[in-house]
Amino acid sequence: MLDSSLAGLQTSVDPVQEMTVRYPRILVIKAAFALLKDGKSIEHRDLEKTLQLFLSK
């Protein structure tokens, strides 16, 4: 059984891990570092935009 103290916790999905299912890992990591370099947080929406930008080049 689950501990009652853990029952209320929500699991957050890691956007980098989620994107590695759809895109090559090295490209996802490159996009994540590009976002961090620009001072942005790594959110699913921003990561997807950056990946599309890299793929369109």
PDB file of N, CA and C in Angstrom:
ATOM      1  N   MET A   1       0.835  -1.187   0.000  1.00  0.00           N
ATOM      2  CA  MET A   1       0.000   0.000   0.000  1.00  0.00           C
ATOM      3  C   MET A   1       0.873   1.242   0.000  1.00  0.00           C
ATOM      4  N   LEU A   2       0.313   2.292  -0.527  1.00  0.00           N
ATOM      5  CA  LEU A   2       1.029   3.552  -0.547  1.00  0.00           C
ATOM      6  C   LEU A   2       0.962   4.213   0.814  1.00  0.00           C
ATOM      7  N   ASP A   3       2.015   4.889   1.152  1.00  0.00           N
ATOM      8  CA  ASP A   3       2.045   5.660   2.378  1.00  0.00           C
ATOM      9  C   ASP A   3       1.085   6.836   2.210  1.00  0.00           C
ATOM     10  N   SER A   4       0.283   7.133   3.209  1.00  0.00           N
ATOM     11  CA  SER A   4      -0.714   8.197   3.093  1.00  0.00           C
ATOM     12  C   SER A   4      -0.065   9.574   2.906  1.00  0.00           C
ATOM     13  N   SER A   5       1.168   9.743   3.359  1.00  0.00           N
ATOM     14  CA  SER A   5       1.843  11.037   3.184  1.00  0.00           C
ATOM     15  C   SER A   5       2.254  11.265   1.736  1.00  0.00           C
ATOM     16  N   LEU A   6       2.398  10.195   0.950  1.00  0.00           N
ATOM     17  CA  LEU A   6       2.763  10.319  -0.455  1.00  0.00           C
ATOM     18  C   LEU A   6       1.552  10.373  -1.368  1.00  0.00           C
ATOM     19  N   ALA A   7       0.386  10.089  -0.864  1.00  0.00           N
ATOM     20  CA  ALA A   7      -0.815  10.013  -1.682  1.00  0.00           C
ATOM     21  C   ALA A   7      -1.173  11.364  -2.288  1.00  0.00           C
ATOM     22  N   GLY A   8      -0.892  12.465  -1.616  1.00  0.00           N
ATOM     23  CA  GLY A   8      -1.258  13.789  -2.113  1.00  0.00           C
ATOM     24  C   GLY A   8      -0.249  14.387  -3.071  1.00  0.00           C
ATOM     25  N   LEU A   9       0.907  13.767  -3.199  1.00  0.00           N
ATOM     26  CA  LEU A   9       1.935  14.313  -4.071  1.00  0.00           C
ATOM     27  C   LEU A   9       1.637  14.005  -5.530  1.00  0.00           C
ATOM     28  N   GLN A  10       1.876  14.974  -6.384  1.00  0.00           N
ATOM     29  CA  GLN A  10       1.714  14.758  -7.808  1.00  0.00           C
ATOM     30  C   GLN A  10       3.091  14.564  -8.409  1.00  0.00           C
ATOM     31  N   THR A  11       3.172  13.676  -9.365  1.00  0.00           N
ATOM     32  CA  THR A  11       4.448  13.483 -10.036  1.00  0.00           C
ATOM     33  C   THR A  11       4.528  14.448 -11.199  1.00  0.00           C
ATOM     34  N   SER A  12       5.607  15.177 -11.279  1.00  0.00           N
ATOM     35  CA  SER A  12       5.778  16.113 -12.376  1.00  0.00           C
ATOM     36  C   SER A  12       6.567  15.420 -13.486  1.00  0.00           C
ATOM     37  N   VAL A  13       6.186  15.717 -14.696  1.00  0.00           N
ATOM     38  CA  VAL A  13       6.821  15.107 -15.850  1.00  0.00           C
ATOM     39  C   VAL A  13       8.001  15.976 -16.257  1.00  0.00           C
ATOM     40  N   ASP A  14       9.135  15.350 -16.421  1.00  0.00           N
ATOM     41  CA  ASP A  14      10.327  16.050 -16.853  1.00  0.00           C
ATOM     42  C   ASP A  14      10.232  16.292 -18.362  1.00  0.00           C
ATOM     43  N   PRO A  15      10.197  17.557 -18.808  1.00  0.00           N
ATOM     44  CA  PRO A  15      10.046  17.825 -20.236  1.00  0.00           C
ATOM     45  C   PRO A  15      11.194  17.269 -21.076  1.00  0.00           C
ATOM     46  N   VAL A  16      12.400  17.266 -20.531  1.00  0.00           N
ATOM     47  CA  VAL A  16      13.540  16.745 -21.281  1.00  0.00           C
ATOM     48  C   VAL A  16      13.379  15.246 -21.485  1.00  0.00           C
ATOM     49  N   GLN A  17      13.022  14.539 -20.445  1.00  0.00           N
ATOM     50  CA  GLN A  17      12.841  13.097 -20.543  1.00  0.00           C
ATOM     51  C   GLN A  17      11.681  12.769 -21.478  1.00  0.00           C
ATOM     52  N   GLU A  18      10.624  13.547 -21.410  1.00  0.00           N
ATOM     53  CA  GLU A  18       9.474  13.309 -22.276  1.00  0.00           C
ATOM     54  C   GLU A  18       9.824  13.523 -23.747  1.00  0.00           C
ATOM     55  N   MET A  19      10.634  14.518 -24.036  1.00  0.00           N
ATOM     56  CA  MET A  19      10.992  14.823 -25.425  1.00  0.00           C
ATOM     57  C   MET A  19      11.974  13.813 -26.016  1.00  0.00           C
ATOM     58  N   THR A  20      12.741  13.123 -25.170  1.00  0.00           N
ATOM     59  CA  THR A  20      13.692  12.149 -25.703  1.00  0.00           C
ATOM     60  C   THR A  20      12.990  10.936 -26.301  1.00  0.00           C
ATOM     61  N   VAL A  21      11.705  10.793 -26.033  1.00  0.00           N
ATOM     62  CA  VAL A  21      10.936   9.716 -26.650  1.00  0.00           C
ATOM     63  C   VAL A  21      10.668  10.048 -28.121  1.00  0.00           C
ATOM     64  N   ARG A  22      10.470  11.334 -28.405  1.00  0.00           N
ATOM     65  CA  ARG A  22      10.097  11.767 -29.754  1.00  0.00           C
ATOM     66  C   ARG A  22      11.262  12.277 -30.588  1.00  0.00           C
ATOM     67  N   TYR A  23      12.308  12.767 -29.942  1.00  0.00           N
ATOM     68  CA  TYR A  23      13.443  13.363 -30.642  1.00  0.00           C
ATOM     69  C   TYR A  23      14.745  12.712 -30.179  1.00  0.00           C
ATOM     70  N   PRO A  24      15.810  12.827 -30.979  1.00  0.00           N
ATOM     71  CA  PRO A  24      17.111  12.300 -30.540  1.00  0.00           C
ATOM     72  C   PRO A  24      17.580  13.002 -29.252  1.00  0.00           C
ATOM     73  N   ARG A  25      18.146  12.220 -28.370  1.00  0.00           N
ATOM     74  CA  ARG A  25      18.551  12.723 -27.054  1.00  0.00           C
ATOM     75  C   ARG A  25      19.511  13.907 -27.148  1.00  0.00           C
ATOM     76  N   ILE A  26      20.489  13.832 -28.041  1.00  0.00           N
ATOM     77  CA  ILE A  26      21.480  14.909 -28.138  1.00  0.00           C
ATOM     78  C   ILE A  26      20.827  16.216 -28.573  1.00  0.00           C
ATOM     79  N   LEU A  27      19.816  16.133 -29.435  1.00  0.00           N
ATOM     80  CA  LEU A  27      19.115  17.329 -29.888  1.00  0.00           C
ATOM     81  C   LEU A  27      18.297  17.941 -28.751  1.00  0.00           C
ATOM     82  N   VAL A  28      17.686  17.098 -27.946  1.00  0.00           N
ATOM     83  CA  VAL A  28      16.902  17.586 -26.799  1.00  0.00           C
ATOM     84  C   VAL A  28      17.818  18.267 -25.788  1.00  0.00           C
ATOM     85  N   ILE A  29      18.968  17.672 -25.534  1.00  0.00           N
ATOM     86  CA  ILE A  29      19.917  18.261 -24.587  1.00  0.00           C
ATOM     87  C   ILE A  29      20.439  19.594 -25.118  1.00  0.00           C
ATOM     88  N   LYS A  30      20.728  19.655 -26.409  1.00  0.00           N
ATOM     89  CA  LYS A  30      21.189  20.904 -27.027  1.00  0.00           C
ATOM     90  C   LYS A  30      20.127  21.990 -26.892  1.00  0.00           C
ATOM     91  N   ALA A  31      18.866  21.636 -27.117  1.00  0.00           N
ATOM     92  CA  ALA A  31      17.772  22.598 -27.000  1.00  0.00           C
ATOM     93  C   ALA A  31      17.606  23.064 -25.548  1.00  0.00           C
ATOM     94  N   ALA A  32      17.749  22.145 -24.607  1.00  0.00           N
ATOM     95  CA  ALA A  32      17.626  22.500 -23.192  1.00  0.00           C
ATOM     96  C   ALA A  32      18.730  23.471 -22.781  1.00  0.00           C
ATOM     97  N   PHE A  33      19.950  23.215 -23.223  1.00  0.00           N
ATOM     98  CA  PHE A  33      21.039  24.135 -22.901  1.00  0.00           C
ATOM     99  C   PHE A  33      20.851  25.491 -23.573  1.00  0.00           C
ATOM    100  N   ALA A  34      20.289  25.507 -24.770  1.00  0.00           N
ATOM    101  CA  ALA A  34      20.024  26.780 -25.450  1.00  0.00           C
ATOM    102  C   ALA A  34      19.005  27.602 -24.657  1.00  0.00           C
ATOM    103  N   LEU A  35      17.996  26.948 -24.124  1.00  0.00           N
ATOM    104  CA  LEU A  35      17.006  27.660 -23.311  1.00  0.00           C
ATOM    105  C   LEU A  35      17.634  28.205 -22.039  1.00  0.00           C
ATOM    106  N   LEU A  36      18.444  27.377 -21.382  1.00  0.00           N
ATOM    107  CA  LEU A  36      19.102  27.830 -20.155  1.00  0.00           C
ATOM    108  C   LEU A  36      20.061  28.979 -20.428  1.00  0.00           C
ATOM    109  N   LYS A  37      20.746  28.931 -21.566  1.00  0.00           N
ATOM    110  CA  LYS A  37      21.680  29.987 -21.933  1.00  0.00           C
ATOM    111  C   LYS A  37      20.952  31.320 -22.116  1.00  0.00           C
ATOM    112  N   ASP A  38      19.725  31.252 -22.635  1.00  0.00           N
ATOM    113  CA  ASP A  38      18.914  32.453 -22.832  1.00  0.00           C
ATOM    114  C   ASP A  38      18.219  32.913 -21.552  1.00  0.00           C
ATOM    115  N   GLY A  39      18.415  32.184 -20.463  1.00  0.00           N
ATOM    116  CA  GLY A  39      17.831  32.564 -19.178  1.00  0.00           C
ATOM    117  C   GLY A  39      16.393  32.113 -19.010  1.00  0.00           C
ATOM    118  N   LYS A  40      15.929  31.198 -19.850  1.00  0.00           N
ATOM    119  CA  LYS A  40      14.559  30.703 -19.756  1.00  0.00           C
ATOM    120  C   LYS A  40      14.535  29.403 -18.965  1.00  0.00           C
ATOM    121  N   SER A  41      13.379  29.096 -18.418  1.00  0.00           N
ATOM    122  CA  SER A  41      13.221  27.801 -17.756  1.00  0.00           C
ATOM    123  C   SER A  41      12.861  26.767 -18.817  1.00  0.00           C
ATOM    124  N   ILE A  42      13.118  25.525 -18.494  1.00  0.00           N
ATOM    125  CA  ILE A  42      12.855  24.449 -19.443  1.00  0.00           C
ATOM    126  C   ILE A  42      11.422  23.993 -19.258  1.00  0.00           C
ATOM    127  N   GLU A  43      10.557  24.508 -20.093  1.00  0.00           N
ATOM    128  CA  GLU A  43       9.150  24.114 -20.100  1.00  0.00           C
ATOM    129  C   GLU A  43       8.860  23.394 -21.400  1.00  0.00           C
ATOM    130  N   HIS A  44       7.846  22.566 -21.365  1.00  0.00           N
ATOM    131  CA  HIS A  44       7.508  21.725 -22.513  1.00  0.00           C
ATOM    132  C   HIS A  44       7.302  22.566 -23.770  1.00  0.00           C
ATOM    133  N   ARG A  45       6.549  23.646 -23.656  1.00  0.00           N
ATOM    134  CA  ARG A  45       6.225  24.501 -24.803  1.00  0.00           C
ATOM    135  C   ARG A  45       7.478  25.120 -25.403  1.00  0.00           C
ATOM    136  N   ASP A  46       8.338  25.680 -24.568  1.00  0.00           N
ATOM    137  CA  ASP A  46       9.563  26.321 -25.051  1.00  0.00           C
ATOM    138  C   ASP A  46      10.532  25.303 -25.632  1.00  0.00           C
ATOM    139  N   LEU A  47      10.603  24.152 -25.024  1.00  0.00           N
ATOM    140  CA  LEU A  47      11.496  23.102 -25.514  1.00  0.00           C
ATOM    141  C   LEU A  47      11.044  22.619 -26.889  1.00  0.00           C
ATOM    142  N   GLU A  48       9.748  22.468 -27.057  1.00  0.00           N
ATOM    143  CA  GLU A  48       9.199  22.040 -28.349  1.00  0.00           C
ATOM    144  C   GLU A  48       9.503  23.074 -29.437  1.00  0.00           C
ATOM    145  N   LYS A  49       9.338  24.350 -29.120  1.00  0.00           N
ATOM    146  CA  LYS A  49       9.632  25.419 -30.093  1.00  0.00           C
ATOM    147  C   LYS A  49      11.106  25.408 -30.488  1.00  0.00           C
ATOM    148  N   THR A  50      11.977  25.250 -29.525  1.00  0.00           N
ATOM    149  CA  THR A  50      13.409  25.238 -29.789  1.00  0.00           C
ATOM    150  C   THR A  50      13.802  24.024 -30.627  1.00  0.00           C
ATOM    151  N   LEU A  51      13.230  22.888 -30.324  1.00  0.00           N
ATOM    152  CA  LEU A  51      13.502  21.679 -31.106  1.00  0.00           C
ATOM    153  C   LEU A  51      13.041  21.854 -32.545  1.00  0.00           C
ATOM    154  N   GLN A  52      11.871  22.428 -32.728  1.00  0.00           N
ATOM    155  CA  GLN A  52      11.380  22.666 -34.095  1.00  0.00           C
ATOM    156  C   GLN A  52      12.282  23.642 -34.833  1.00  0.00           C
ATOM    157  N   LEU A  53      12.798  24.634 -34.138  1.00  0.00           N
ATOM    158  CA  LEU A  53      13.709  25.596 -34.727  1.00  0.00           C
ATOM    159  C   LEU A  53      14.991  24.899 -35.187  1.00  0.00           C
ATOM    160  N   PHE A  54      15.535  24.025 -34.339  1.00  0.00           N
ATOM    161  CA  PHE A  54      16.756  23.291 -34.714  1.00  0.00           C
ATOM    162  C   PHE A  54      16.513  22.355 -35.896  1.00  0.00           C
ATOM    163  N   LEU A  55      15.346  21.742 -35.946  1.00  0.00           N
ATOM    164  CA  LEU A  55      15.049  20.818 -37.026  1.00  0.00           C
ATOM    165  C   LEU A  55      14.772  21.521 -38.352  1.00  0.00           C
ATOM    166  N   SER A  56      14.376  22.771 -38.286  1.00  0.00           N
ATOM    167  CA  SER A  56      14.066  23.504 -39.521  1.00  0.00           C
ATOM    168  C   SER A  56      15.310  24.106 -40.170  1.00  0.00           C
ATOM    169  N   LYS A  57      16.427  24.086 -39.470  1.00  0.00           N
ATOM    170  CA  LYS A  57      17.665  24.655 -40.018  1.00  0.00           C
ATOM    171  C   LYS A  57      18.269  23.765 -41.068  1.00  0.00           C
TER     172      LYS A  57
END
